CSV table of C-alpha atoms in Angstrom, one decimal:
chain,number,residue,atom,x,y,z
N,1057,UNK,CA,42.5,35.5,-9.0
N,1058,UNK,CA,41.6,39.0,-10.1
N,1059,UNK,CA,38.0,38.5,-8.9
N,1060,UNK,CA,39.2,37.2,-5.6
N,1061,UNK,CA,41.5,40.2,-5.1
N,1062,UNK,CA,38.6,42.6,-6.0
N,1063,UNK,CA,36.3,40.9,-3.6
N,1064,UNK,CA,38.9,41.1,-0.9
N,1065,UNK,CA,39.4,44.8,-1.6
N,1066,UNK,CA,35.7,45.3,-1.5
N,1067,UNK,CA,35.6,43.7,1.9
N,1068,UNK,CA,38.3,46.0,3.1
N,1069,UNK,CA,36.5,49.0,1.9
N,1070,UNK,CA,33.4,48.2,4.0
N,1071,UNK,CA,33.6,49.8,7.5
N,1072,UNK,CA,33.9,47.2,10.2
N,1073,UNK,CA,32.0,47.3,13.5
N,1074,UNK,CA,35.2,47.9,15.4
N,1075,UNK,CA,36.0,50.9,13.1
N,1076,UNK,CA,32.6,52.4,13.6
N,1077,UNK,CA,33.0,52.0,17.4
N,1078,UNK,CA,36.4,53.6,17.4
N,1079,UNK,CA,35.0,56.6,15.5
N,1080,UNK,CA,32.1,56.8,17.9
N,1081,UNK,CA,34.5,56.7,20.8
N,1082,UNK,CA,36.4,59.7,19.3
N,1083,UNK,CA,33.2,61.6,19.0
N,1084,UNK,CA,32.7,61.2,15.3
N,1085,UNK,CA,29.3,59.7,14.6
N,1086,UNK,CA,28.9,60.8,11.0
N,1087,UNK,CA,29.5,57.3,9.6
N,1088,UNK,CA,27.0,55.8,12.1
N,1089,UNK,CA,24.5,58.5,11.2
N,1090,UNK,CA,24.7,57.7,7.5
N,1091,UNK,CA,24.2,54.0,8.2
N,1092,UNK,CA,21.2,54.8,10.5
N,1093,UNK,CA,19.7,57.1,7.8
N,1094,UNK,CA,20.0,54.4,5.2
N,1095,UNK,CA,18.3,51.9,7.5
N,1096,UNK,CA,15.5,54.5,8.2
N,1097,UNK,CA,15.0,54.9,4.5
N,1098,UNK,CA,14.4,51.1,4.2
N,1099,UNK,CA,12.2,51.2,7.3
N,1100,UNK,CA,10.1,54.1,5.8
N,1101,UNK,CA,9.5,52.1,2.6
N,1102,UNK,CA,8.6,49.1,4.6
N,1103,UNK,CA,6.2,51.1,6.8
N,1104,UNK,CA,4.4,52.4,3.7
N,1105,UNK,CA,4.1,48.9,2.2
N,1106,UNK,CA,2.9,47.5,5.5
N,1107,UNK,CA,0.3,50.2,5.9
N,1108,UNK,CA,-1.3,49.8,2.5
N,1109,UNK,CA,-1.4,46.0,2.7
N,1110,UNK,CA,-2.7,45.7,6.2
N,1111,UNK,CA,-6.5,45.6,6.9
N,1112,UNK,CA,-9.7,44.2,5.6
N,1113,UNK,CA,-8.6,43.3,2.1
N,1114,UNK,CA,-7.3,40.1,0.4
N,1115,UNK,CA,-4.7,42.0,-1.5
N,1116,UNK,CA,-1.1,40.9,-0.8
N,1117,UNK,CA,2.0,43.1,-0.9
N,1118,UNK,CA,3.1,41.2,-4.1
N,1119,UNK,CA,-0.3,42.0,-5.8
N,1120,UNK,CA,0.0,45.6,-5.0
N,1121,UNK,CA,3.6,45.7,-6.3
N,1122,UNK,CA,2.5,44.0,-9.5
N,1123,UNK,CA,-0.3,46.5,-9.9
N,1124,UNK,CA,1.9,49.5,-9.3
N,1125,UNK,CA,4.6,48.2,-11.7
N,1126,UNK,CA,2.1,47.1,-14.3
N,1127,UNK,CA,3.5,43.6,-14.3
N,1128,UNK,CA,0.1,42.0,-15.0
N,1129,UNK,CA,-0.2,43.6,-18.4
N,1130,UNK,CA,-3.8,44.3,-19.4
N,1131,UNK,CA,-5.1,42.0,-16.6
N,1132,UNK,CA,-5.1,43.7,-13.2
N,1133,UNK,CA,-3.6,42.0,-10.2
N,1134,UNK,CA,-6.2,43.5,-8.0
N,1135,UNK,CA,-10.0,43.4,-8.0
N,1136,UNK,CA,-11.9,46.7,-8.5
N,1137,UNK,CA,-12.8,46.6,-4.8
N,1138,UNK,CA,-9.2,46.2,-3.7
N,1139,UNK,CA,-8.0,48.9,-6.1
N,1140,UNK,CA,-10.3,51.4,-4.4
N,1141,UNK,CA,-9.3,50.3,-0.9
N,1142,UNK,CA,-5.5,50.4,-1.7
N,1143,UNK,CA,-5.2,53.5,-3.9
N,1144,UNK,CA,-8.1,55.7,-2.8
N,1145,UNK,CA,-8.2,54.9,1.0
N,1146,UNK,CA,-5.0,53.4,2.3
N,1147,UNK,CA,-2.4,55.0,0.1
N,1148,UNK,CA,-3.4,58.6,0.7
N,1149,UNK,CA,-3.7,57.8,4.4
N,1150,UNK,CA,-0.2,56.2,4.6
N,1151,UNK,CA,1.3,59.2,2.7
N,1152,UNK,CA,-0.5,61.7,4.8
N,1153,UNK,CA,0.5,59.9,8.0
N,1154,UNK,CA,4.2,59.9,7.0
N,1155,UNK,CA,4.1,63.5,6.1
N,1156,UNK,CA,2.4,64.4,9.5
N,1157,UNK,CA,4.8,62.3,11.5
N,1158,UNK,CA,7.8,63.7,9.6
N,1159,UNK,CA,6.5,67.3,10.2
N,1160,UNK,CA,5.9,66.8,13.9
N,1161,UNK,CA,9.3,65.1,14.5
N,1162,UNK,CA,11.2,67.7,12.5
N,1163,UNK,CA,9.3,70.5,14.3
N,1164,UNK,CA,10.3,69.2,17.6
N,1165,UNK,CA,13.9,68.8,16.5
N,1166,UNK,CA,14.1,72.4,15.2
N,1167,UNK,CA,12.5,73.8,18.3
N,1168,UNK,CA,14.8,71.9,20.7
N,1169,UNK,CA,17.8,73.2,18.7
N,1170,UNK,CA,16.5,76.8,18.5
N,1171,UNK,CA,15.6,77.0,22.2
N,1172,UNK,CA,18.7,74.9,23.2
N,1173,UNK,CA,16.8,72.6,25.5
N,1174,UNK,CA,15.4,69.0,25.3
N,1175,UNK,CA,11.8,69.9,26.4
N,1176,UNK,CA,10.7,72.0,23.5
N,1177,UNK,CA,7.9,70.4,21.5
N,1178,UNK,CA,5.0,71.9,19.6
N,1179,UNK,CA,2.5,69.9,21.6
N,1180,UNK,CA,4.0,70.7,25.0
N,1181,UNK,CA,4.5,74.4,24.7
N,1182,UNK,CA,1.3,75.5,23.2
N,1183,UNK,CA,2.1,75.7,19.5
N,1184,UNK,CA,-0.3,72.8,18.7
N,1185,UNK,CA,-3.0,74.5,20.8
N,1186,UNK,CA,-2.6,77.7,18.8
N,1187,UNK,CA,-2.8,75.7,15.5
N,1188,UNK,CA,-5.9,74.0,16.8
N,1189,UNK,CA,-7.5,77.3,17.6
N,1190,UNK,CA,-6.9,78.5,14.1
N,1191,UNK,CA,-8.3,75.3,12.6
N,1192,UNK,CA,-11.4,75.2,14.9
N,1193,UNK,CA,-12.1,78.9,14.1
N,1194,UNK,CA,-12.2,78.0,10.4
N,1195,UNK,CA,-14.3,74.9,10.9
N,1196,UNK,CA,-16.9,76.7,13.1
N,1197,UNK,CA,-17.0,80.1,11.4
N,1198,UNK,CA,-16.2,79.0,7.9
N,1199,UNK,CA,-19.8,79.2,6.8
N,1200,UNK,CA,-20.4,82.6,8.3
N,1201,UNK,CA,-17.7,85.1,9.4
N,1202,UNK,CA,-14.8,83.3,7.7
N,1203,UNK,CA,-16.7,82.5,4.5
N,1204,UNK,CA,-14.7,85.0,2.5
N,1205,UNK,CA,-11.5,83.3,3.6
N,1206,UNK,CA,-12.8,79.9,2.4
N,1207,UNK,CA,-13.9,81.5,-0.9
N,1208,UNK,CA,-10.4,83.0,-1.4
N,1209,UNK,CA,-8.2,80.1,-0.4
N,1210,UNK,CA,-10.4,77.1,-1.0
N,1211,UNK,CA,-8.9,73.8,0.3
N,1212,UNK,CA,-5.9,75.7,1.7
N,1213,UNK,CA,-8.1,77.8,4.0
N,1214,UNK,CA,-7.9,75.4,6.9
N,1215,UNK,CA,-4.1,74.7,6.8
N,1216,UNK,CA,-3.5,78.5,6.5
N,1217,UNK,CA,-5.7,79.2,9.5
N,1218,UNK,CA,-3.9,76.5,11.6
N,1219,UNK,CA,-0.5,78.0,10.4
N,1220,UNK,CA,-1.4,81.5,11.5
N,1221,UNK,CA,-2.6,80.2,14.9
N,1222,UNK,CA,0.6,78.2,15.5
N,1223,UNK,CA,2.8,81.1,14.2
N,1224,UNK,CA,1.2,83.6,16.6
N,1225,UNK,CA,1.8,81.3,19.6
N,1226,UNK,CA,5.4,80.5,18.6
N,1227,UNK,CA,6.3,84.2,18.2
N,1228,UNK,CA,4.7,85.0,21.6
N,1229,UNK,CA,6.4,82.1,23.2
N,1230,UNK,CA,9.8,83.1,21.9
N,1231,UNK,CA,9.4,86.7,23.0
N,1232,UNK,CA,8.4,85.7,26.5
N,1233,UNK,CA,10.9,82.9,27.1
N,1234,UNK,CA,14.0,84.6,25.6
N,1235,UNK,CA,15.9,87.3,27.2
N,1236,UNK,CA,19.3,88.7,26.3
N,1237,UNK,CA,19.7,85.8,23.9
N,1238,UNK,CA,19.1,83.2,26.6
N,1239,UNK,CA,16.0,81.0,26.8
N,1240,UNK,CA,14.8,79.9,30.2
N,1241,UNK,CA,13.5,76.4,30.2
N,1242,UNK,CA,11.2,77.0,33.2
N,1243,UNK,CA,9.9,80.2,31.6
N,1244,UNK,CA,9.3,78.5,28.3
N,1245,UNK,CA,7.3,75.7,29.8
N,1246,UNK,CA,5.2,78.0,32.0
N,1247,UNK,CA,4.6,80.4,29.1
N,1248,UNK,CA,3.7,77.5,26.9
N,1249,UNK,CA,1.2,76.2,29.4
N,1250,UNK,CA,-0.3,79.7,29.8
N,1251,UNK,CA,-0.5,80.3,26.0
N,1252,UNK,CA,-1.9,76.8,25.4
N,1253,UNK,CA,-4.5,77.3,28.1
N,1254,UNK,CA,-5.5,80.6,26.6
N,1255,UNK,CA,-5.8,79.0,23.1
N,1256,UNK,CA,-7.8,76.2,24.6
N,1257,UNK,CA,-10.2,78.6,26.3
N,1258,UNK,CA,-11.0,80.3,23.0
N,1259,UNK,CA,-11.3,76.9,21.3
N,1260,UNK,CA,-13.8,76.0,24.0
N,1261,UNK,CA,-15.9,79.1,23.3
N,1262,UNK,CA,-15.9,78.2,19.6
N,1263,UNK,CA,-16.9,74.6,20.3
N,1264,UNK,CA,-19.7,75.9,22.5
N,1265,UNK,CA,-20.9,77.9,19.4
N,1266,UNK,CA,-20.7,74.8,17.1
N,1267,UNK,CA,-23.7,72.9,15.9
N,1268,UNK,CA,-24.3,69.2,16.5
N,1269,UNK,CA,-22.5,68.0,13.4
N,1270,UNK,CA,-19.5,70.3,13.9
N,1271,UNK,CA,-19.3,69.3,17.6
N,1272,UNK,CA,-19.3,65.6,16.7
N,1273,UNK,CA,-16.5,66.1,14.2
N,1274,UNK,CA,-14.5,68.3,16.5
N,1275,UNK,CA,-14.7,65.8,19.3
N,1276,UNK,CA,-13.0,63.0,17.3
N,1277,UNK,CA,-10.7,65.5,15.5
N,1278,UNK,CA,-9.3,66.8,18.8
N,1279,UNK,CA,-8.1,63.3,19.8
N,1280,UNK,CA,-6.1,62.9,16.6
N,1281,UNK,CA,-6.9,60.7,13.7
N,1282,UNK,CA,-6.0,59.9,10.1
N,1283,UNK,CA,-9.5,58.7,9.3
N,1284,UNK,CA,-11.0,60.4,6.3
N,1285,UNK,CA,-7.6,60.9,4.6
N,1286,UNK,CA,-8.0,61.7,0.9
N,1287,UNK,CA,-5.9,62.8,-2.0
N,1288,UNK,CA,-7.6,66.2,-1.6
N,1289,UNK,CA,-6.1,66.6,1.9
N,1290,UNK,CA,-2.7,65.4,0.7
N,1291,UNK,CA,-2.9,68.1,-2.0
N,1292,UNK,CA,-4.0,70.7,0.5
N,1293,UNK,CA,-1.2,70.2,3.1
N,1294,UNK,CA,1.5,68.5,1.1
N,1295,UNK,CA,2.9,71.7,-0.5
N,1296,UNK,CA,3.0,73.5,2.8
N,1297,UNK,CA,4.9,70.6,4.5
N,1298,UNK,CA,7.2,70.3,1.4
N,1299,UNK,CA,8.1,74.0,1.6
N,1300,UNK,CA,8.9,73.6,5.3
N,1301,UNK,CA,11.2,70.6,4.5
N,1302,UNK,CA,13.0,72.6,1.8
N,1303,UNK,CA,14.3,75.0,4.6
N,1304,UNK,CA,15.9,72.2,6.6
N,1305,UNK,CA,19.3,71.9,4.8
N,1306,UNK,CA,19.8,75.7,5.2
N,1307,UNK,CA,19.0,75.5,9.0
N,1308,UNK,CA,21.3,72.5,9.9
N,1309,UNK,CA,24.6,74.5,10.2
N,1310,UNK,CA,23.0,77.4,12.0
N,1311,UNK,CA,21.3,75.1,14.5
N,1312,UNK,CA,24.6,73.3,15.2
N,1313,UNK,CA,26.2,76.7,15.8
N,1314,UNK,CA,23.4,78.1,18.0
N,1315,UNK,CA,23.9,75.3,20.5
N,1316,UNK,CA,27.0,77.2,21.6
N,1317,UNK,CA,24.9,80.3,22.2
N,1318,UNK,CA,23.5,83.1,19.9
N,1319,UNK,CA,26.6,85.3,20.4
N,1320,UNK,CA,29.0,82.5,19.5
N,1321,UNK,CA,26.8,81.6,16.4
N,1322,UNK,CA,26.8,85.2,15.3
N,1323,UNK,CA,30.6,85.5,15.5
N,1324,UNK,CA,30.8,82.2,13.5
N,1325,UNK,CA,29.0,84.0,10.6
N,1326,UNK,CA,25.5,82.6,11.2
N,1327,UNK,CA,22.7,85.1,10.5
N,1328,UNK,CA,21.0,84.3,13.8
N,1329,UNK,CA,17.9,86.5,13.4
N,1330,UNK,CA,17.2,85.2,10.0
N,1331,UNK,CA,17.7,81.7,11.2
N,1332,UNK,CA,15.2,82.2,14.0
N,1333,UNK,CA,12.6,83.8,11.7
N,1334,UNK,CA,12.9,80.9,9.2
N,1335,UNK,CA,12.8,78.3,11.9
N,1336,UNK,CA,9.7,79.8,13.6
N,1337,UNK,CA,7.8,80.1,10.3
N,1338,UNK,CA,8.8,76.6,9.2
N,1339,UNK,CA,7.7,75.0,12.5
N,1340,UNK,CA,4.4,76.9,12.5
N,1341,UNK,CA,3.7,75.9,8.9
N,1342,UNK,CA,4.5,72.2,9.4
N,1343,UNK,CA,2.6,72.0,12.7
N,1344,UNK,CA,-0.3,74.0,11.5
N,1345,UNK,CA,-0.7,71.8,8.4
N,1346,UNK,CA,-0.5,68.7,10.5
N,1347,UNK,CA,-3.1,69.8,13.0
N,1348,UNK,CA,-5.4,70.9,10.3
N,1349,UNK,CA,-5.9,67.4,8.8
N,1350,UNK,CA,-5.1,65.2,11.8
N,1351,UNK,CA,-6.1,67.0,15.0
N,1352,UNK,CA,-4.0,66.8,18.1
N,1353,UNK,CA,-1.2,64.2,17.8
N,1354,UNK,CA,1.2,64.7,20.7
N,1355,UNK,CA,4.7,63.6,21.8
N,1356,UNK,CA,6.1,62.7,18.3
N,1357,UNK,CA,8.2,65.8,18.4
N,1358,UNK,CA,9.8,65.0,21.7
N,1359,UNK,CA,10.2,61.2,21.5
N,1360,UNK,CA,11.8,61.0,18.0
N,1361,UNK,CA,14.6,63.6,18.5
N,1362,UNK,CA,15.7,62.1,21.8
N,1363,UNK,CA,15.9,58.6,20.4
N,1364,UNK,CA,18.0,59.8,17.6
N,1365,UNK,CA,20.3,62.0,19.7
N,1366,UNK,CA,21.1,59.1,21.9
N,1367,UNK,CA,22.0,57.1,18.8
N,1368,UNK,CA,23.6,59.4,16.2
N,1369,UNK,CA,24.4,62.5,18.2
N,1370,UNK,CA,23.3,66.2,18.0
N,1371,UNK,CA,24.6,67.1,14.5
N,1372,UNK,CA,21.5,68.5,12.8
N,1373,UNK,CA,22.9,67.7,9.3
N,1374,UNK,CA,22.0,64.1,10.1
N,1375,UNK,CA,19.5,64.6,12.9
N,1376,UNK,CA,16.9,66.5,10.8
N,1377,UNK,CA,16.5,64.0,7.9
N,1378,UNK,CA,16.7,61.1,10.4
N,1379,UNK,CA,13.9,62.7,12.4
N,1380,UNK,CA,11.7,63.1,9.4
N,1381,UNK,CA,12.2,59.4,8.4
N,1382,UNK,CA,11.7,58.0,11.9
N,1383,UNK,CA,8.8,60.3,12.7
N,1384,UNK,CA,6.9,59.3,9.6
N,1385,UNK,CA,7.5,55.6,10.0
N,1386,UNK,CA,6.5,55.6,13.7
N,1387,UNK,CA,3.3,57.5,13.0
N,1388,UNK,CA,2.4,55.0,10.2
N,1389,UNK,CA,2.9,52.0,12.5
N,1390,UNK,CA,0.9,53.8,15.2
N,1391,UNK,CA,-1.9,54.4,12.7
N,1392,UNK,CA,-1.9,50.7,11.6
N,1393,UNK,CA,-2.2,49.7,15.3
N,1394,UNK,CA,-5.0,52.2,15.8
N,1395,UNK,CA,-7.2,50.9,13.0
N,1396,UNK,CA,-6.6,47.2,13.7
N,1397,UNK,CA,-6.5,46.8,17.4
N,1398,UNK,CA,-10.3,47.4,17.8
N,1399,UNK,CA,-11.4,46.6,14.3
N,1400,UNK,CA,-13.8,47.2,12.8
N,1401,UNK,CA,-13.8,50.4,15.0
N,1402,UNK,CA,-10.9,52.7,15.0
N,1403,UNK,CA,-8.9,54.0,18.0
N,1404,UNK,CA,-7.8,57.7,17.8
N,1405,UNK,CA,-4.1,57.8,17.0
N,1406,UNK,CA,-3.6,60.6,19.5
N,1407,UNK,CA,-4.4,58.2,22.3
N,1408,UNK,CA,-1.6,55.9,21.2
N,1409,UNK,CA,1.0,58.5,20.9
N,1410,UNK,CA,0.0,60.0,24.3
N,1411,UNK,CA,0.2,56.5,26.0
N,1412,UNK,CA,3.7,56.0,24.6
N,1413,UNK,CA,5.0,59.5,24.8
N,1414,UNK,CA,3.8,60.4,28.3
N,1415,UNK,CA,6.0,57.9,30.1
N,1416,UNK,CA,8.9,58.8,27.8
N,1417,UNK,CA,8.5,62.5,28.7
N,1418,UNK,CA,8.5,61.7,32.4
N,1419,UNK,CA,11.7,59.7,31.9
N,1420,UNK,CA,13.3,62.7,30.2
N,1421,UNK,CA,12.3,65.0,33.0
N,1422,UNK,CA,13.8,62.6,35.6
N,1423,UNK,CA,16.9,62.2,33.5
N,1424,UNK,CA,17.4,66.0,32.9
N,1425,UNK,CA,16.0,67.7,36.0
N,1426,UNK,CA,19.4,68.1,37.7
N,1427,UNK,CA,20.9,69.7,34.7
N,1428,UNK,CA,17.9,71.8,33.9
N,1429,UNK,CA,17.3,72.9,37.5
N,1430,UNK,CA,13.7,71.9,37.4
């Protein structure tokens, strides 16, 4: 009798679908957001497991789990070949893919909140081009002019160069597009196109100066790929991305307030200038680190935030962690598709994200053009 009463009380404590719908109708999506984030955590774990067990190997997910947990005792559940494939090739690739997808999605979310428009994205407004210029400069000139930088920073030289390039473009973009605390969408897009074109022009000059090996590497790198992911690359960019993620909880409240305007946010006690500085540096760091190891992967930062805003609303307390989880999971699935659809060859992942994100971006423009006066 007591057990039956407890179970009945437990059923009452669980939110019903009707209750969630009523709160959604009243404008409160916090409960729905928490449920979505919980589902995204499960999805992220599934995507990682799916990535490391998909491909040319006989290892099953159960064998990998037993190997990780040490359930086989002294006898390994995997062969020596499968252990190399799983732990030295697929696992760092899956982790790096998740970090890059999360970084790009969060960067797009932060930029859209900071600029207060739905079209801001590192790839669309030139930030990625600036990061690419920094990375290409280090790749081409790393053995000559930039050799002291390589000697000083080691494996961190390439991510730092990409960070500096993205930071410069982001600061210039904000200065040009913002006037009297208001950001013009049209000016932002045009300035982003101009800055991106300028960065691509300098990148083209550097590519012209590259030797045959550098040229071949840069060609595939520019289309975006996770091929060649190693633990060294994870160690090189992981700390930079992690530091960027640490700033997210402190930006959520300010980004919520800044949607009302910078003046309103200031009167609400938000340190607006500090928020902008932190957001710009965090976006440039995350984008630069991503570009340094994966090349140009576009549209993740514009697709993911829009999907989540339609689902859980614009509250950045929930939007930022949800964007990180969904962006990481989507990029992992895109990478699995890229390396299996034309196996044994590999399709550049940037082609897949562009094929999906391009039509989605056009749909956003058609949906928002009356409101944005485009």
